[in-house]
PDB file of C-alpha atoms in Angstrom:
ATOM      1  CA  MET A   1      87.421 125.544 119.091  1.00 62.00           C
ATOM      2  CA  ASN A   2      90.768 125.928 119.492  1.00 81.00           C
ATOM      3  CA  LEU A   3      93.169 124.979 116.477  1.00 86.00           C
ATOM      4  CA  SER A   4      96.335 126.154 118.089  1.00 88.00           C
ATOM      5  CA  TYR A   5      98.087 122.795 117.480  1.00 90.00           C
ATOM      6  CA  LEU A   6      96.888 121.903 114.156  1.00 91.00           C
ATOM      7  CA  PHE A   7      97.805 125.169 112.612  1.00 90.00           C
ATOM      8  CA  ASP A   8     101.307 125.403 114.051  1.00 89.00           C
ATOM      9  CA  ALA A   9     103.600 124.970 111.160  1.00 90.00           C
ATOM     10  CA  ALA A  10     106.539 123.684 113.678  1.00 90.00           C
ATOM     11  CA  HIS A  11     104.174 120.279 114.490  1.00 91.00           C
ATOM     12  CA  TRP A  12     104.013 119.744 110.585  1.00 94.00           C
ATOM     13  CA  ASP A  13     107.952 119.266 110.117  1.00 90.00           C
ATOM     14  CA  PRO A  14     108.732 115.982 108.865  1.00 88.00           C
ATOM     15  CA  THR A  15     111.799 115.452 110.251  1.00 86.00           C
ATOM     16  CA  LEU A  16     110.572 116.456 113.630  1.00 86.00           C
ATOM     17  CA  SER A  17     110.056 113.228 115.918  1.00 83.00           C
ATOM     18  CA  GLY A  18     106.519 113.111 117.386  1.00 84.00           C
ATOM     19  CA  GLY A  19     105.760 115.459 114.764  1.00 91.00           C
ATOM     20  CA  ILE A  20     102.553 114.832 112.865  1.00 94.00           C
ATOM     21  CA  PRO A  21     103.733 114.161 109.389  1.00 95.00           C
ATOM     22  CA  GLN A  22     105.726 111.376 111.443  1.00 95.00           C
ATOM     23  CA  LEU A  23     102.743 110.178 113.001  1.00 95.00           C
ATOM     24  CA  ILE A  24     100.832 109.977 110.433  1.00 96.00           C
ATOM     25  CA  LEU A  25     103.571 107.476 108.220  1.00 95.00           C
ATOM     26  CA  SER A  26     103.256 105.235 111.869  1.00 95.00           C
ATOM     27  CA  HIS A  27      99.670 105.089 111.306  1.00 96.00           C
ATOM     28  CA  LEU A  28      99.680 104.100 108.147  1.00 96.00           C
ATOM     29  CA  GLY A  29     102.062 101.731 108.511  1.00 95.00           C
ATOM     30  CA  TYR A  30      99.571  99.860 111.299  1.00 96.00           C
ATOM     31  CA  VAL A  31      97.246 100.129 108.555  1.00 96.00           C
ATOM     32  CA  ALA A  32      98.542  99.055 105.972  1.00 96.00           C
ATOM     33  CA  LEU A  33      99.867  96.073 108.113  1.00 96.00           C
ATOM     34  CA  ALA A  34      96.771  94.757 109.298  1.00 96.00           C
ATOM     35  CA  LEU A  35      95.113  95.079 105.994  1.00 96.00           C
ATOM     36  CA  LEU A  36      97.090  92.971 104.353  1.00 96.00           C
ATOM     37  CA  ILE A  37      97.445  90.354 107.162  1.00 96.00           C
ATOM     38  CA  GLY A  38      93.377  90.190 108.041  1.00 93.00           C
ATOM     39  CA  THR A  39      93.028  90.251 103.774  1.00 95.00           C
ATOM     40  CA  VAL A  40      95.531  87.026 103.560  1.00 95.00           C
ATOM     41  CA  ILE A  41      93.679  85.024 106.301  1.00 92.00           C
ATOM     42  CA  ALA A  42      90.169  85.980 105.466  1.00 91.00           C
ATOM     43  CA  LEU A  43      90.050  86.810 101.130  1.00 91.00           C
ATOM     44  CA  PRO A  44      90.967  82.781 100.866  1.00 90.00           C
ATOM     45  CA  ALA A  45      88.716  81.734 102.892  1.00 88.00           C
ATOM     46  CA  GLY A  46      85.943  83.827 101.685  1.00 87.00           C
ATOM     47  CA  LEU A  47      86.458  82.653  98.382  1.00 87.00           C
ATOM     48  CA  TYR A  48      86.693  78.941  99.059  1.00 86.00           C
ATOM     49  CA  ILE A  49      83.441  79.021 101.009  1.00 85.00           C
ATOM     50  CA  GLY A  50      81.571  81.139  98.803  1.00 81.00           C
ATOM     51  CA  HIS A  51      82.661  78.787  96.306  1.00 77.00           C
ATOM     52  CA  THR A  52      81.849  75.473  97.338  1.00 78.00           C
ATOM     53  CA  GLY A  53      79.514  76.868 100.129  1.00 74.00           C
ATOM     54  CA  ARG A  54      80.812  74.661 102.790  1.00 79.00           C
ATOM     55  CA  GLY A  55      81.348  76.514 105.598  1.00 73.00           C
ATOM     56  CA  SER A  56      78.653  79.383 105.129  1.00 74.00           C
ATOM     57  CA  PHE A  57      77.651  79.813 108.716  1.00 76.00           C
ATOM     58  CA  LEU A  58      81.442  80.996 109.602  1.00 71.00           C
ATOM     59  CA  ALA A  59      81.039  83.773 106.671  1.00 68.00           C
ATOM     60  CA  ILE A  60      77.531  84.860 107.624  1.00 71.00           C
ATOM     61  CA  ASN A  61      78.065  85.028 111.727  1.00 75.00           C
ATOM     62  CA  ALA A  62      81.781  86.612 111.114  1.00 68.00           C
ATOM     63  CA  GLY A  63      80.283  90.125 110.894  1.00 64.00           C
ATOM     64  CA  ASN A  64      78.235  90.188 113.962  1.00 67.00           C
ATOM     65  CA  ALA A  65      81.119  88.616 115.663  1.00 70.00           C
ATOM     66  CA  GLY A  66      83.768  91.360 114.390  1.00 67.00           C
ATOM     67  CA  ARG A  67      81.607  94.320 115.176  1.00 67.00           C
ATOM     68  CA  SER A  68      80.535  93.128 118.589  1.00 72.00           C
ATOM     69  CA  LEU A  69      84.100  92.672 119.783  1.00 75.00           C
ATOM     70  CA  PRO A  70      85.667  95.135 122.049  1.00 78.00           C
ATOM     71  CA  THR A  71      89.189  96.185 119.975  1.00 82.00           C
ATOM     72  CA  LEU A  72      90.609  97.575 123.634  1.00 81.00           C
ATOM     73  CA  GLY A  73      89.775  94.822 125.651  1.00 84.00           C
ATOM     74  CA  LEU A  74      91.637  92.696 122.993  1.00 85.00           C
ATOM     75  CA  LEU A  75      94.973  94.542 122.783  1.00 88.00           C
ATOM     76  CA  MET A  76      94.658  94.463 126.624  1.00 87.00           C
ATOM     77  CA  LEU A  77      94.350  91.105 126.407  1.00 89.00           C
ATOM     78  CA  MET A  78      97.021  90.268 123.473  1.00 88.00           C
ATOM     79  CA  VAL A  79      99.391  93.081 125.547  1.00 88.00           C
ATOM     80  CA  THR A  80      98.769  90.233 128.865  1.00 87.00           C
ATOM     81  CA  LEU A  81      99.547  87.645 126.783  1.00 89.00           C
ATOM     82  CA  LEU A  82     102.823  88.852 124.754  1.00 87.00           C
ATOM     83  CA  GLY A  83     104.079  91.657 126.320  1.00 83.00           C
ATOM     84  CA  LEU A  84     104.194  95.507 124.864  1.00 85.00           C
ATOM     85  CA  GLY A  85     105.094  95.886 121.016  1.00 88.00           C
ATOM     86  CA  LEU A  86     103.783  95.506 117.681  1.00 92.00           C
ATOM     87  CA  THR A  87     102.545  92.141 117.549  1.00 93.00           C
ATOM     88  CA  PRO A  88      99.108  92.753 120.187  1.00 93.00           C
ATOM     89  CA  VAL A  89      98.630  95.365 117.816  1.00 94.00           C
ATOM     90  CA  LEU A  90      98.892  93.734 114.706  1.00 94.00           C
ATOM     91  CA  ILE A  91      96.779  91.152 115.689  1.00 93.00           C
ATOM     92  CA  ALA A  92      93.799  93.139 117.424  1.00 92.00           C
ATOM     93  CA  LEU A  93      94.001  95.457 114.528  1.00 93.00           C
ATOM     94  CA  SER A  94      93.947  92.745 112.140  1.00 92.00           C
ATOM     95  CA  VAL A  95      90.853  90.831 113.891  1.00 90.00           C
ATOM     96  CA  LEU A  96      88.947  93.803 112.705  1.00 90.00           C
ATOM     97  CA  VAL A  97      89.639  93.624 108.667  1.00 92.00           C
ATOM     98  CA  ILE A  98      88.792  89.961 108.770  1.00 90.00           C
ATOM     99  CA  PRO A  99      84.809  89.896 109.302  1.00 89.00           C
ATOM    100  CA  PRO A 100      84.425  92.544 106.570  1.00 90.00           C
ATOM    101  CA  VAL A 101      86.534  91.233 103.911  1.00 92.00           C
ATOM    102  CA  LEU A 102      85.167  87.087 104.693  1.00 90.00           C
ATOM    103  CA  THR A 103      81.911  88.331 104.411  1.00 89.00           C
ATOM    104  CA  SER A 104      81.966  90.202 100.936  1.00 90.00           C
ATOM    105  CA  ALA A 105      84.027  87.822  99.694  1.00 89.00           C
ATOM    106  CA  TYR A 106      81.781  85.473 100.315  1.00 88.00           C
ATOM    107  CA  ALA A 107      78.429  87.403  99.745  1.00 87.00           C
ATOM    108  CA  GLY A 108      80.415  88.403  96.492  1.00 87.00           C
ATOM    109  CA  MET A 109      80.740  84.802  94.637  1.00 86.00           C
ATOM    110  CA  ARG A 110      77.459  84.297  96.175  1.00 82.00           C
ATOM    111  CA  SER A 111      75.918  86.799  94.438  1.00 81.00           C
ATOM    112  CA  LEU A 112      77.113  85.657  90.911  1.00 76.00           C
ATOM    113  CA  ASP A 113      75.098  84.729  88.041  1.00 74.00           C
ATOM    114  CA  GLN A 114      75.196  81.249  87.823  1.00 74.00           C
ATOM    115  CA  ARG A 115      75.146  80.836  84.238  1.00 79.00           C
ATOM    116  CA  VAL A 116      78.303  83.239  83.268  1.00 76.00           C
ATOM    117  CA  VAL A 117      79.781  80.490  85.366  1.00 74.00           C
ATOM    118  CA  ASP A 118      78.275  77.311  83.682  1.00 72.00           C
ATOM    119  CA  ALA A 119      78.966  79.064  80.905  1.00 83.00           C
ATOM    120  CA  ALA A 120      82.803  79.119  81.191  1.00 74.00           C
ATOM    121  CA  ARG A 121      82.368  76.530  82.336  1.00 75.00           C
ATOM    122  CA  GLY A 122      81.089  74.769  79.290  1.00 78.00           C
ATOM    123  CA  MET A 123      84.045  76.682  77.116  1.00 81.00           C
ATOM    124  CA  GLY A 124      86.669  74.284  78.865  1.00 75.00           C
ATOM    125  CA  MET A 125      88.051  75.981  81.219  1.00 79.00           C
ATOM    126  CA  ARG A 126      89.003  74.580  84.511  1.00 77.00           C
ATOM    127  CA  PRO A 127      88.052  75.261  88.095  1.00 73.00           C
ATOM    128  CA  TRP A 128      90.836  77.706  88.923  1.00 74.00           C
ATOM    129  CA  GLN A 129      90.452  79.432  85.609  1.00 76.00           C
ATOM    130  CA  VAL A 130      87.064  79.958  86.098  1.00 75.00           C
ATOM    131  CA  LEU A 131      87.557  81.656  89.531  1.00 76.00           C
ATOM    132  CA  THR A 132      90.528  83.662  88.351  1.00 73.00           C
ATOM    133  CA  ARG A 133      88.659  84.831  85.236  1.00 76.00           C
ATOM    134  CA  VAL A 134      85.489  84.440  85.633  1.00 79.00           C
ATOM    135  CA  GLU A 135      84.206  84.292  89.339  1.00 78.00           C
ATOM    136  CA  LEU A 136      86.533  86.539  91.310  1.00 79.00           C
ATOM    137  CA  PRO A 137      86.288  89.611  88.764  1.00 80.00           C
ATOM    138  CA  MET A 138      83.194  89.186  88.880  1.00 83.00           C
ATOM    139  CA  ALA A 139      82.709  89.284  92.385  1.00 83.00           C
ATOM    140  CA  LEU A 140      85.352  92.775  92.560  1.00 86.00           C
ATOM    141  CA  PRO A 141      82.530  95.720  93.443  1.00 87.00           C
ATOM    142  CA  VAL A 142      81.479  93.507  96.562  1.00 89.00           C
ATOM    143  CA  LEU A 143      85.280  92.711  97.726  1.00 90.00           C
ATOM    144  CA  MET A 144      85.874  96.216  97.531  1.00 90.00           C
ATOM    145  CA  SER A 145      83.012  97.519  99.914  1.00 90.00           C
ATOM    146  CA  GLY A 146      84.063  95.287 102.272  1.00 90.00           C
ATOM    147  CA  PHE A 147      87.893  96.123 101.716  1.00 93.00           C
ATOM    148  CA  ARG A 148      86.897  99.695 102.240  1.00 93.00           C
ATOM    149  CA  SER A 149      84.812  98.936 104.794  1.00 92.00           C
ATOM    150  CA  ALA A 150      87.537  97.246 106.598  1.00 93.00           C
ATOM    151  CA  ALA A 151      89.803 100.278 105.936  1.00 94.00           C
ATOM    152  CA  LEU A 152      87.692 102.459 107.554  1.00 93.00           C
ATOM    153  CA  GLN A 153      86.951 100.914 110.721  1.00 91.00           C
ATOM    154  CA  VAL A 154      91.449 100.464 110.886  1.00 95.00           C
ATOM    155  CA  VAL A 155      92.619 104.023 110.460  1.00 95.00           C
ATOM    156  CA  ALA A 156      90.148 104.867 112.625  1.00 91.00           C
ATOM    157  CA  THR A 157      91.025 102.392 115.600  1.00 92.00           C
ATOM    158  CA  ALA A 158      94.744 102.113 114.952  1.00 93.00           C
ATOM    159  CA  THR A 159      94.581 104.688 117.759  1.00 93.00           C
ATOM    160  CA  VAL A 160      95.080 102.182 120.400  1.00 92.00           C
ATOM    161  CA  ALA A 161      98.620 101.561 119.551  1.00 93.00           C
ATOM    162  CA  ALA A 162      99.037 104.655 121.529  1.00 92.00           C
ATOM    163  CA  ALA A 163      97.650 103.255 124.445  1.00 89.00           C
ATOM    164  CA  VAL A 164     100.562 100.324 124.397  1.00 89.00           C
ATOM    165  CA  GLY A 165     103.254 102.671 124.168  1.00 86.00           C
ATOM    166  CA  LEU A 166     103.480 102.584 120.220  1.00 91.00           C
ATOM    167  CA  SER A 167     103.335 105.689 117.790  1.00 90.00           C
ATOM    168  CA  GLY A 168     101.168 107.040 115.215  1.00 92.00           C
ATOM    169  CA  LEU A 169      98.212 109.237 116.056  1.00 94.00           C
ATOM    170  CA  GLY A 170      96.786 108.059 118.911  1.00 93.00           C
ATOM    171  CA  ARG A 171     100.036 109.879 120.615  1.00 94.00           C
ATOM    172  CA  LEU A 172      98.029 113.069 119.813  1.00 94.00           C
ATOM    173  CA  LEU A 173      95.064 111.959 121.426  1.00 93.00           C
ATOM    174  CA  ILE A 174      96.874 110.105 124.684  1.00 93.00           C
ATOM    175  CA  ASP A 175      99.511 112.260 125.363  1.00 92.00           C
ATOM    176  CA  GLY A 176      97.179 115.759 124.483  1.00 93.00           C
ATOM    177  CA  LEU A 177      94.579 114.288 127.346  1.00 92.00           C
ATOM    178  CA  ALA A 178      97.317 113.344 130.085  1.00 91.00           C
ATOM    179  CA  VAL A 179      98.016 117.322 130.024  1.00 91.00           C
ATOM    180  CA  ASN A 180      94.673 118.549 129.306  1.00 90.00           C
ATOM    181  CA  ASP A 181      95.583 120.199 125.791  1.00 92.00           C
ATOM    182  CA  TYR A 182      92.445 119.418 124.071  1.00 92.00           C
ATOM    183  CA  SER A 183      94.007 121.266 121.128  1.00 93.00           C
ATOM    184  CA  ARG A 184      96.365 118.537 120.681  1.00 94.00           C
ATOM    185  CA  VAL A 185      93.844 115.848 121.284  1.00 94.00           C
ATOM    186  CA  LEU A 186      91.077 118.026 118.727  1.00 94.00           C
ATOM    187  CA  ALA A 187      93.703 117.949 116.126  1.00 94.00           C
ATOM    188  CA  GLY A 188      94.678 114.479 116.355  1.00 94.00           C
ATOM    189  CA  ALA A 189      90.929 113.814 115.930  1.00 94.00           C
ATOM    190  CA  ILE A 190      90.350 115.836 113.034  1.00 95.00           C
ATOM    191  CA  VAL A 191      93.627 114.273 111.053  1.00 96.00           C
ATOM    192  CA  VAL A 192      92.274 110.746 111.501  1.00 95.00           C
ATOM    193  CA  ALA A 193      88.923 111.594 110.217  1.00 95.00           C
ATOM    194  CA  VAL A 194      90.563 113.377 107.619  1.00 96.00           C
ATOM    195  CA  LEU A 195      92.989 110.533 106.793  1.00 95.00           C
ATOM    196  CA  ALA A 196      89.875 108.123 106.979  1.00 94.00           C
ATOM    197  CA  VAL A 197      87.857 110.229 104.126  1.00 94.00           C
ATOM    198  CA  GLY A 198      90.977 110.200 102.086  1.00 95.00           C
ATOM    199  CA  LEU A 199      91.546 106.398 102.120  1.00 94.00           C
ATOM    200  CA  ASP A 200      88.398 105.441 101.101  1.00 93.00           C
ATOM    201  CA  LEU A 201      88.102 107.783  98.833  1.00 94.00           C
ATOM    202  CA  LEU A 202      92.044 106.312  97.262  1.00 94.00           C
ATOM    203  CA  LEU A 203      90.366 103.439  97.504  1.00 92.00           C
ATOM    204  CA  ALA A 204      87.000 104.366  95.802  1.00 91.00           C
ATOM    205  CA  LEU A 205      89.343 105.396  92.784  1.00 91.00           C
ATOM    206  CA  VAL A 206      91.427 101.625  93.008  1.00 90.00           C
ATOM    207  CA  GLN A 207      87.970 100.026  92.079  1.00 86.00           C
ATOM    208  CA  ARG A 208      86.789 102.063  89.369  1.00 86.00           C
ATOM    209  CA  TRP A 209      90.134 101.407  87.883  1.00 86.00           C
ATOM    210  CA  VAL A 210      89.934  97.947  88.727  1.00 80.00           C
ATOM    211  CA  VAL A 211      86.319  96.663  88.270  1.00 77.00           C
ATOM    212  CA  SER A 212      85.257  96.114  84.907  1.00 69.00           C
ATOM    213  CA  PRO A 213      82.881  99.431  84.102  1.00 67.00           C
ATOM    214  CA  GLY A 214      79.850  96.641  83.533  1.00 60.00           C
ATOM    215  CA  LEU A 215      80.300  95.409  87.255  1.00 60.00           C
ATOM    216  CA  ASN A 216      79.944  98.823  88.870  1.00 56.00           C
ATOM    217  CA  PRO A 217      76.239 100.241  89.045  1.00 51.00           C
ATOM    218  CA  SER A 218      75.588 103.078  87.331  1.00 45.00           C
ATOM    219  CA  PRO A 219      73.660 105.779  88.747  1.00 44.00           C
ATOM    220  CA  LYS A 220      70.274 106.264  87.411  1.00 46.00           C
ATOM    221  CA  GLY A 221      68.587 108.678  85.518  1.00 42.00           C
ATOM    222  CA  PRO A 222      65.467 110.735  85.826  1.00 43.00           C
ATOM    223  CA  SER A 223      62.101 108.710  85.545  1.00 36.00           C
TER     224      SER A 223
END
């Protein structure tokens, strides 16, 4: 296993254009934008469907549709329609985000203990107060699991940006394959994998911070 490219200090120079640090920043930029766009679209829709029960078929089938959609094929279609640039990449990546966020928001809302929700209404809370102060905090564990799943998918798939001439860690894969430099390809694969694991661990810490301890499943003790 040739790791010479990965451990070459010259490739880790943060001032070097095309160096690994700058590629990581570009990659994370695509991920952050796609997560933001997809969440803004999917989260309100999922909360509404889960809260009202209307359009539940959309939330139930969205997950299967998202898993079967070929991201590279969608990206090529968007490039054909819109031309090269950042927009086709963001559309393709945002489509990956929508199904897990939508389905987790719906599932989180439908899994709530209705007795608690009814008690909140009985205390005189307005509908928006019930949603923001009771339903949404109780649904956070499921919501966060969907968001973490979406983040992992996008981190792994954002390498397709290099296929249309953009930056990001996909450059290591595309450029490495173009010149048969498999050390560079291996370096790209390792950095993407480490980045995905690191982001998931970070989101797990965020989940522990934002979710009430009483809502986080505790590990079972010995029987």
